[in-house]
Amino acid sequence: MRLYVYLLEGKDWLVQESFVKLKIGKFKSRTRVLKNTKNPIWNEEFAFRVRSLDDDDELVVSVYRHSDVPTSLFTNGSKHLVGRVRIPLWSVAAEENHHLPPTWFSIHDHKSTGKECGKILLALSLHGRNQDITIGQHFILQPSITNACADECDGEGSPSHDFKTSKSPQKIMKTITRRVEKLFNKKHNDSSIKDDSSDLPATSSDNGESIEEHVSTTTFEDSMETMKSNIDQKEMPENLQGGVLIDETYIASPKDLNQFLFGPESQFKKDLAEIQGTTDVHESPWIWETGQKSSLTRTVTYTKAATKLVKASKVTEEQTYIKANGNEYAVFVKVNTPDVPYGSTFQVELLYKIMCGPEIGEEETSRVVISWGINFHQSTMMKGMIESGAKQGLKESFDQFSVLLGQTFNQFNLVDKSQTLATLEKEHQSDWELAMGYFCNFTVVSTIMMVLYVVVHIFLCGPSIIQGLEFKGLELPDSFGELITCGIIFFNLERVYIMVTHFVQATLHRGNDHGVKAQGEGWVLTVAIIEGTKLAPLDSSGFSDPYVVLTCNGKTRTSSVKLQTLDPQWNEILEFDAVEEPPSLLDVEVFSFDGPFGQAASLGHSEIRFLRHTSEELADMWVPLDGKLAQTSQAKLHLRIFLDNNNGVETIKDYLTKVEKEAGKKLNAKSPHRNSTFQKLFSLPPEEFLVGDFSCSLKRKLPLQGRLFVSSRIVGFYANLFGHKTKFSFFWEDVEDIHVLPPSLASVGSPILFMVLHTGRGVDAQHGAKFQDEEGRLRFYFHSFVSFNSASRTIMALWRTRTSIPDQKATSFDDQQEQDKTVTFQDQEEQDENCSCEDITSHLVVEDSKMSKIYSTELPLNVESMMELFNGGELEHNVMGRLCCLNLNTTNWEPLPDHPGVFERRLCYKFNRRVSSFGGDVTCTQQKSPTHDGKGWIVTEAMSLHDVPFGDHFYVQVKHEFVDCRPRWCTCDVFLGVAWLKSCEFEQRITRNILVKFGDLVRERIELVEREIFLPIDDYS
């Protein structure tokens, strides 16, 4: 029976130059000396002959410090015992299969103190002579193998084992006799050698017995655990320079996927070899490679099937684990193909990366990324052909790899919107569970305890005595201690009140745009707001009340408000209505909530350009926020973005038709080949389509001839002059203005198309600009078009289509759009008449005591001039437009049958983001009636605010009084109030916010009326 000891490594040792001695009974062995490290790595194997398993038999592992300074004339250096560990052999025999996996043992000082001197990693295996040691799927740890000897000269620290003592002559003769007998009986002993399970060359120990080398067997899982325990692992490497062959996500844990792909005797490898026609596959076991850092390696050889151009060839793969920590795995593979043409000049490299994928409920996902590269040992003229052939062969091989892997593990498609968004269904907790989690903190508990303590104290105390400045009904603190106690209780109560306020608001408020489905046909943008992290605190409590505002193509969507948090969890889905042209930009900004009309503070912003990211990246991306606050805290936002065309080719045709009307010329759809070439040239997604390309010259210091490409979203220029390539592109939204300059001598008699970008835009295209002006705007000059008229009309039409605001787009086609506008306005009037305004009307008659006067002044205008503001004419539209009130629609004044002399009309408009961070629609009912003395008018109105927090809890009431005070002068008084329909904890906060905001709006409104009336008079004068 033999005991195999695998000494792998040590850590946290007290000495830097060391070696290890192992001893069982009188048999000893030792390792080599390692210097300049306190974490030595040996990876050495030792074999000991064990005759019996007595209770006293043990393995003694001793650690020595080595010194190059000799202690005597006959030695080359000195050695001092550091510590040792004793392992009973019966403990190894008690293990399953008599095998102790790699285990860390503590080295203790040999003195009586028992101080720990470090740790050592050992694996032990005990096997009999006729015992099969192959256990399941194992890999092999194969360090250098050393046989133990019974040489007593190796002892140290014991007087019975002096290094000068030599073997007795009887033992030497016995050893020689046995070796001679073995030489003459070699054939007779062949069977016994096979029974000993050793195919390696035999070596003889010093005790005269032949001890065959034996290779360690341990499981693949144990080896992965050993690598996982290594804290010095490298970071996940970058993809190789050749590109990515596979980037897919599967519903499986990284550990299971790693075992499936690289475990010994993998069935997946066998199935893949059968599909690809690979033969003679041989996988060597995983072994530890000794070096500065130990790593697992193995060699795989096989014969690759012949192709039309290459005959069957022998392939050797050297696979090495770079990283394996349980959640991330990286395997680097070197592929040698010496039999193929020029095979000795290059080496193909592969990198397998297995990482954790996105969370989908309770299931784990893994992302598999396989990249490739090629390393040339010698220069060759066939380099380009070799790279092309290798890329094509790897692509075909790994396509089969992906299909076979998908048959075992379900593939998770990040680009599949329905599958990805289905995982965002949030499990809502009950209000009681939320309250328990929110209020179970020190502040609330301590406040409750203090209040209870004070209440009990009041009941236990008798009537107080009036003293000092106290009188009946007023009791003051009698000491500074009581005063401080009252202050602490008041402060804690205030904190608890704020917490209750925020909790009620968080449970009542819901996002206005969450779950609203997109309407129409065309390009639909869907954004899932998952979470935010490390947002900047704004409140005194160290938290913020964040919400997200998304803007695309002039339209906005708003998330719900998450109160008192720096790491909000939204899991909300926002959709934008379909548009004809594909969107190119998405503005993301995070605000902190401060009332419906409060000046929301920005916590950070970012701009996402869809063409700069792949669909896979957009489907799961962390967006870093810009801004002083965001950059200080390194705030990020987790989004999932999907851009779909729900109308197919018809959307593209409709868009081209629209551009044709704007340009006044026919535009033909380009061929798929030209579209594909255009997409590859500028690294664009498949949905981007080419509208036109024109031969022209780029004017810089020297003219550069090339081609100008225009699509629905970008402008790109490409030139290739004797191998020197110039390429740049920018978005249509980056273009501030386009001019046409007349022909000149510098442009060789050709008109010049002159483009100016917005400040700070087009930084990537700066090398193509002629110059940058003082305002930081880039200027591009293009000339020498083959047909300047055709090119300029197409470019101007595309620019107007992309950059015009929605209102301008609605009026770009005169005849058709005028009809649509009339129909839309009539529909709006019908909706306004059919809407239930009785509730609003009931709040128009309000007592002045319930309203606050927010504005009062005298104006150099008569009452009739001021009433023009309420007649629905040009003056009212101009003033409301400058006040950022969009899409104003009004009805005519109509008399009320039950109230003689009273007229009524209805309005609807929308607040701009400058007025309210939430935007929001406003429906308003106005009534006007003459004053009692007939010298003026009174206009009362009740406004209902939609799409703002708590907008269904109140109405805003405004009352205007215009009275003639002297010739051509009138007084203007404005009153404001808030009528609450439902009780709310934030009535005072919202009322104060509305009074401040509407006071500013009223003041600005009156000033604009004065300007609009007096400006035409001044111009006439």
mmCIF file of N, CA, C and O in Angstrom, residues 456-503:
data_model
loop_
_atom_site.group_PDB
_atom_site.id
_atom_site.type_symbol
_atom_site.label_atom_id
_atom_site.label_comp_id
_atom_site.label_asym_id
_atom_site.label_seq_id
_atom_site.Cartn_x
_atom_site.Cartn_y
_atom_site.Cartn_z
ATOM 1 N N VAL A 456 -46.275 58.222 30.176
ATOM 2 C CA VAL A 456 -46.333 57.528 31.473
ATOM 3 C C VAL A 456 -45.898 58.451 32.600
ATOM 4 O O VAL A 456 -46.484 58.463 33.695
ATOM 5 N N HIS A 457 -44.872 59.263 32.339
ATOM 6 C CA HIS A 457 -44.411 60.213 33.364
ATOM 7 C C HIS A 457 -45.500 61.214 33.721
ATOM 8 O O HIS A 457 -45.675 61.579 34.904
ATOM 9 N N ILE A 458 -46.243 61.682 32.704
ATOM 10 C CA ILE A 458 -47.311 62.664 32.977
ATOM 11 C C ILE A 458 -48.385 62.053 33.860
ATOM 12 O O ILE A 458 -48.883 62.695 34.798
ATOM 13 N N PHE A 459 -48.760 60.780 33.600
ATOM 14 C CA PHE A 459 -49.791 60.137 34.419
ATOM 15 C C PHE A 459 -49.316 59.877 35.845
ATOM 16 O O PHE A 459 -50.110 59.895 36.792
ATOM 17 N N LEU A 460 -48.021 59.640 36.017
ATOM 18 C CA LEU A 460 -47.502 59.351 37.348
ATOM 19 C C LEU A 460 -47.261 60.601 38.181
ATOM 20 O O LEU A 460 -47.190 60.522 39.413
ATOM 21 N N CYS A 461 -47.091 61.755 37.540
ATOM 22 C CA CYS A 461 -46.793 62.989 38.264
ATOM 23 C C CYS A 461 -48.081 63.639 38.773
ATOM 24 O O CYS A 461 -49.164 63.510 38.170
ATOM 25 N N GLY A 462 -47.954 64.380 39.863
ATOM 26 C CA GLY A 462 -49.077 65.125 40.398
ATOM 27 C C GLY A 462 -49.223 66.471 39.722
ATOM 28 O O GLY A 462 -48.468 66.809 38.805
ATOM 29 N N PRO A 463 -50.157 67.267 40.177
ATOM 30 C CA PRO A 463 -50.338 68.606 39.579
ATOM 31 C C PRO A 463 -49.114 69.475 39.826
ATOM 32 O O PRO A 463 -48.527 69.458 40.910
ATOM 33 N N SER A 464 -48.719 70.202 38.807
ATOM 34 C CA SER A 464 -47.523 71.036 38.908
ATOM 35 C C SER A 464 -47.840 72.340 39.622
ATOM 36 O O SER A 464 -48.993 72.794 39.670
ATOM 37 N N ILE A 465 -46.796 72.918 40.183
ATOM 38 C CA ILE A 465 -46.919 74.184 40.920
ATOM 39 C C ILE A 465 -46.539 75.325 39.986
ATOM 40 O O ILE A 465 -45.518 75.272 39.296
ATOM 41 N N ILE A 466 -47.365 76.346 39.940
ATOM 42 C CA ILE A 466 -47.088 77.516 39.098
ATOM 43 C C ILE A 466 -45.959 78.306 39.736
ATOM 44 O O ILE A 466 -46.037 78.697 40.915
ATOM 45 N N GLN A 467 -44.918 78.540 38.981
ATOM 46 C CA GLN A 467 -43.775 79.283 39.505
ATOM 47 C C GLN A 467 -43.108 80.022 38.355
ATOM 48 O O GLN A 467 -43.333 79.735 37.183
ATOM 49 N N GLY A 468 -42.247 80.985 38.745
ATOM 50 C CA GLY A 468 -41.547 81.770 37.743
ATOM 51 C C GLY A 468 -42.510 82.620 36.929
ATOM 52 O O GLY A 468 -43.374 83.325 37.464
ATOM 53 N N LEU A 469 -42.392 82.584 35.632
ATOM 54 C CA LEU A 469 -43.241 83.343 34.710
ATOM 55 C C LEU A 469 -44.442 82.552 34.239
ATOM 56 O O LEU A 469 -45.131 82.960 33.294
ATOM 57 N N GLU A 470 -44.709 81.401 34.843
ATOM 58 C CA GLU A 470 -45.846 80.588 34.448
ATOM 59 C C GLU A 470 -47.138 81.192 34.972
ATOM 60 O O GLU A 470 -47.158 81.925 35.970
ATOM 61 N N PHE A 471 -48.192 80.902 34.255
ATOM 62 C CA PHE A 471 -49.533 81.255 34.732
ATOM 63 C C PHE A 471 -50.459 80.128 34.324
ATOM 64 O O PHE A 471 -50.068 79.206 33.606
ATOM 65 N N LYS A 472 -51.673 80.195 34.773
ATOM 66 C CA LYS A 472 -52.606 79.121 34.514
ATOM 67 C C LYS A 472 -52.833 78.955 33.008
ATOM 68 O O LYS A 472 -53.237 79.897 32.341
ATOM 69 N N GLY A 473 -52.579 77.770 32.512
ATOM 70 C CA GLY A 473 -52.688 77.471 31.074
ATOM 71 C C GLY A 473 -51.369 77.524 30.351
ATOM 72 O O GLY A 473 -51.290 77.129 29.191
ATOM 73 N N LEU A 474 -50.330 78.022 30.991
ATOM 74 C CA LEU A 474 -49.005 78.080 30.368
ATOM 75 C C LEU A 474 -47.992 77.490 31.332
ATOM 76 O O LEU A 474 -47.783 78.026 32.443
ATOM 77 N N GLU A 475 -47.377 76.384 30.919
ATOM 78 C CA GLU A 475 -46.357 75.731 31.730
ATOM 79 C C GLU A 475 -45.056 75.705 30.956
ATOM 80 O O GLU A 475 -45.003 75.290 29.794
ATOM 81 N N LEU A 476 -43.994 76.193 31.602
ATOM 82 C CA LEU A 476 -42.687 76.299 30.984
ATOM 83 C C LEU A 476 -41.727 75.296 31.599
ATOM 84 O O LEU A 476 -41.938 74.838 32.733
ATOM 85 N N PRO A 477 -40.643 74.927 30.861
ATOM 86 C CA PRO A 477 -39.629 74.055 31.474
ATOM 87 C C PRO A 477 -39.017 74.708 32.701
ATOM 88 O O PRO A 477 -38.738 75.920 32.708
ATOM 89 N N ASP A 478 -38.801 73.899 33.740
ATOM 90 C CA ASP A 478 -38.277 74.415 35.000
ATOM 91 C C ASP A 478 -36.763 74.329 35.094
ATOM 92 O O ASP A 478 -36.181 74.791 36.072
ATOM 93 N N SER A 479 -36.090 73.692 34.100
ATOM 94 C CA SER A 479 -34.625 73.584 34.121
ATOM 95 C C SER A 479 -34.134 73.462 32.694
ATOM 96 O O SER A 479 -34.909 73.215 31.746
ATOM 97 N N PHE A 480 -32.803 73.637 32.555
ATOM 98 C CA PHE A 480 -32.221 73.492 31.216
ATOM 99 C C PHE A 480 -32.310 72.053 30.727
ATOM 100 O O PHE A 480 -32.414 71.801 29.540
ATOM 101 N N GLY A 481 -32.265 71.106 31.632
ATOM 102 C CA GLY A 481 -32.422 69.710 31.242
ATOM 103 C C GLY A 481 -33.773 69.437 30.619
ATOM 104 O O GLY A 481 -33.886 68.736 29.610
ATOM 105 N N GLU A 482 -34.849 69.992 31.226
ATOM 106 C CA GLU A 482 -36.182 69.835 30.646
ATOM 107 C C GLU A 482 -36.274 70.513 29.283
ATOM 108 O O GLU A 482 -36.921 70.017 28.356
ATOM 109 N N LEU A 483 -35.632 71.680 29.172
ATOM 110 C CA LEU A 483 -35.648 72.384 27.887
ATOM 111 C C LEU A 483 -34.966 71.563 26.795
ATOM 112 O O LEU A 483 -35.475 71.441 25.671
ATOM 113 N N ILE A 484 -33.802 70.968 27.117
ATOM 114 C CA ILE A 484 -33.090 70.150 26.127
ATOM 115 C C ILE A 484 -33.909 68.912 25.772
ATOM 116 O O ILE A 484 -33.995 68.503 24.616
ATOM 117 N N THR A 485 -34.535 68.298 26.793
ATOM 118 C CA THR A 485 -35.359 67.103 26.522
ATOM 119 C C THR A 485 -36.513 67.435 25.592
ATOM 120 O O THR A 485 -36.826 66.683 24.655
ATOM 121 N N CYS A 486 -37.187 68.575 25.841
ATOM 122 C CA CYS A 486 -38.291 68.981 24.954
ATOM 123 C C CYS A 486 -37.801 69.216 23.526
ATOM 124 O O CYS A 486 -38.481 68.853 22.552
ATOM 125 N N GLY A 487 -36.604 69.806 23.389
ATOM 126 C CA GLY A 487 -36.067 70.043 22.055
ATOM 127 C C GLY A 487 -35.771 68.746 21.316
ATOM 128 O O GLY A 487 -36.053 68.614 20.120
ATOM 129 N N ILE A 488 -35.210 67.755 22.040
ATOM 130 C CA ILE A 488 -34.914 66.470 21.406
ATOM 131 C C ILE A 488 -36.193 65.775 20.965
ATOM 132 O O ILE A 488 -36.291 65.241 19.853
ATOM 133 N N ILE A 489 -37.215 65.802 21.830
ATOM 134 C CA ILE A 489 -38.485 65.156 21.465
ATOM 135 C C ILE A 489 -39.117 65.856 20.275
ATOM 136 O O ILE A 489 -39.617 65.208 19.342
ATOM 137 N N PHE A 490 -39.083 67.187 20.264
ATOM 138 C CA PHE A 490 -39.666 67.926 19.136
ATOM 139 C C PHE A 490 -38.922 67.614 17.844
ATOM 140 O O PHE A 490 -39.537 67.419 16.783
ATOM 141 N N PHE A 491 -37.583 67.563 17.916
ATOM 142 C CA PHE A 491 -36.793 67.274 16.722
ATOM 143 C C PHE A 491 -37.113 65.878 16.180
ATOM 144 O O PHE A 491 -37.282 65.688 14.973
ATOM 145 N N ASN A 492 -37.225 64.899 17.067
ATOM 146 C CA ASN A 492 -37.543 63.541 16.622
ATOM 147 C C ASN A 492 -38.944 63.440 16.042
ATOM 148 O O ASN A 492 -39.184 62.740 15.056
ATOM 149 N N LEU A 493 -39.898 64.146 16.654
ATOM 150 C CA LEU A 493 -41.266 64.134 16.120
ATOM 151 C C LEU A 493 -41.314 64.751 14.725
ATOM 152 O O LEU A 493 -42.049 64.285 13.850
ATOM 153 N N GLU A 494 -40.526 65.803 14.528
ATOM 154 C CA GLU A 494 -40.477 66.420 13.199
ATOM 155 C C GLU A 494 -39.910 65.460 12.169
ATOM 156 O O GLU A 494 -40.414 65.353 11.049
ATOM 157 N N ARG A 495 -38.866 64.722 12.548
ATOM 158 C CA ARG A 495 -38.282 63.746 11.634
ATOM 159 C C ARG A 495 -39.282 62.644 11.284
ATOM 160 O O ARG A 495 -39.396 62.245 10.127
ATOM 161 N N VAL A 496 -40.009 62.167 12.285
ATOM 162 C CA VAL A 496 -40.999 61.119 12.031
ATOM 163 C C VAL A 496 -42.116 61.652 11.143
ATOM 164 O O VAL A 496 -42.614 60.948 10.245
ATOM 165 N N TYR A 497 -42.526 62.900 11.357
ATOM 166 C CA TYR A 497 -43.574 63.497 10.516
ATOM 167 C C TYR A 497 -43.120 63.565 9.051
ATOM 168 O O TYR A 497 -43.894 63.270 8.130
ATOM 169 N N ILE A 498 -41.865 63.941 8.834
ATOM 170 C CA ILE A 498 -41.344 63.999 7.461
ATOM 171 C C ILE A 498 -41.334 62.610 6.843
ATOM 172 O O ILE A 498 -41.698 62.418 5.671
ATOM 173 N N MET A 499 -40.949 61.605 7.624
ATOM 174 C CA MET A 499 -40.937 60.241 7.115
ATOM 175 C C MET A 499 -42.340 59.764 6.758
ATOM 176 O O MET A 499 -42.552 59.137 5.708
ATOM 177 N N VAL A 500 -43.315 60.063 7.609
ATOM 178 C CA VAL A 500 -44.703 59.680 7.315
ATOM 179 C C VAL A 500 -45.183 60.389 6.058
ATOM 180 O O VAL A 500 -45.867 59.802 5.204
ATOM 181 N N THR A 501 -44.816 61.666 5.915
ATOM 182 C CA THR A 501 -45.211 62.435 4.733
ATOM 183 C C THR A 501 -44.670 61.806 3.454
ATOM 184 O O THR A 501 -45.400 61.612 2.478
ATOM 185 N N HIS A 502 -43.409 61.457 3.472
ATOM 186 C CA HIS A 502 -42.813 60.856 2.282
ATOM 187 C C HIS A 502 -43.409 59.476 1.998
ATOM 188 O O HIS A 502 -43.606 59.109 0.841
ATOM 189 N N PHE A 503 -43.705 58.720 3.034
ATOM 190 C CA PHE A 503 -44.269 57.385 2.810
ATOM 191 C C PHE A 503 -45.662 57.479 2.182
ATOM 192 O O PHE A 503 -45.982 56.738 1.246
#
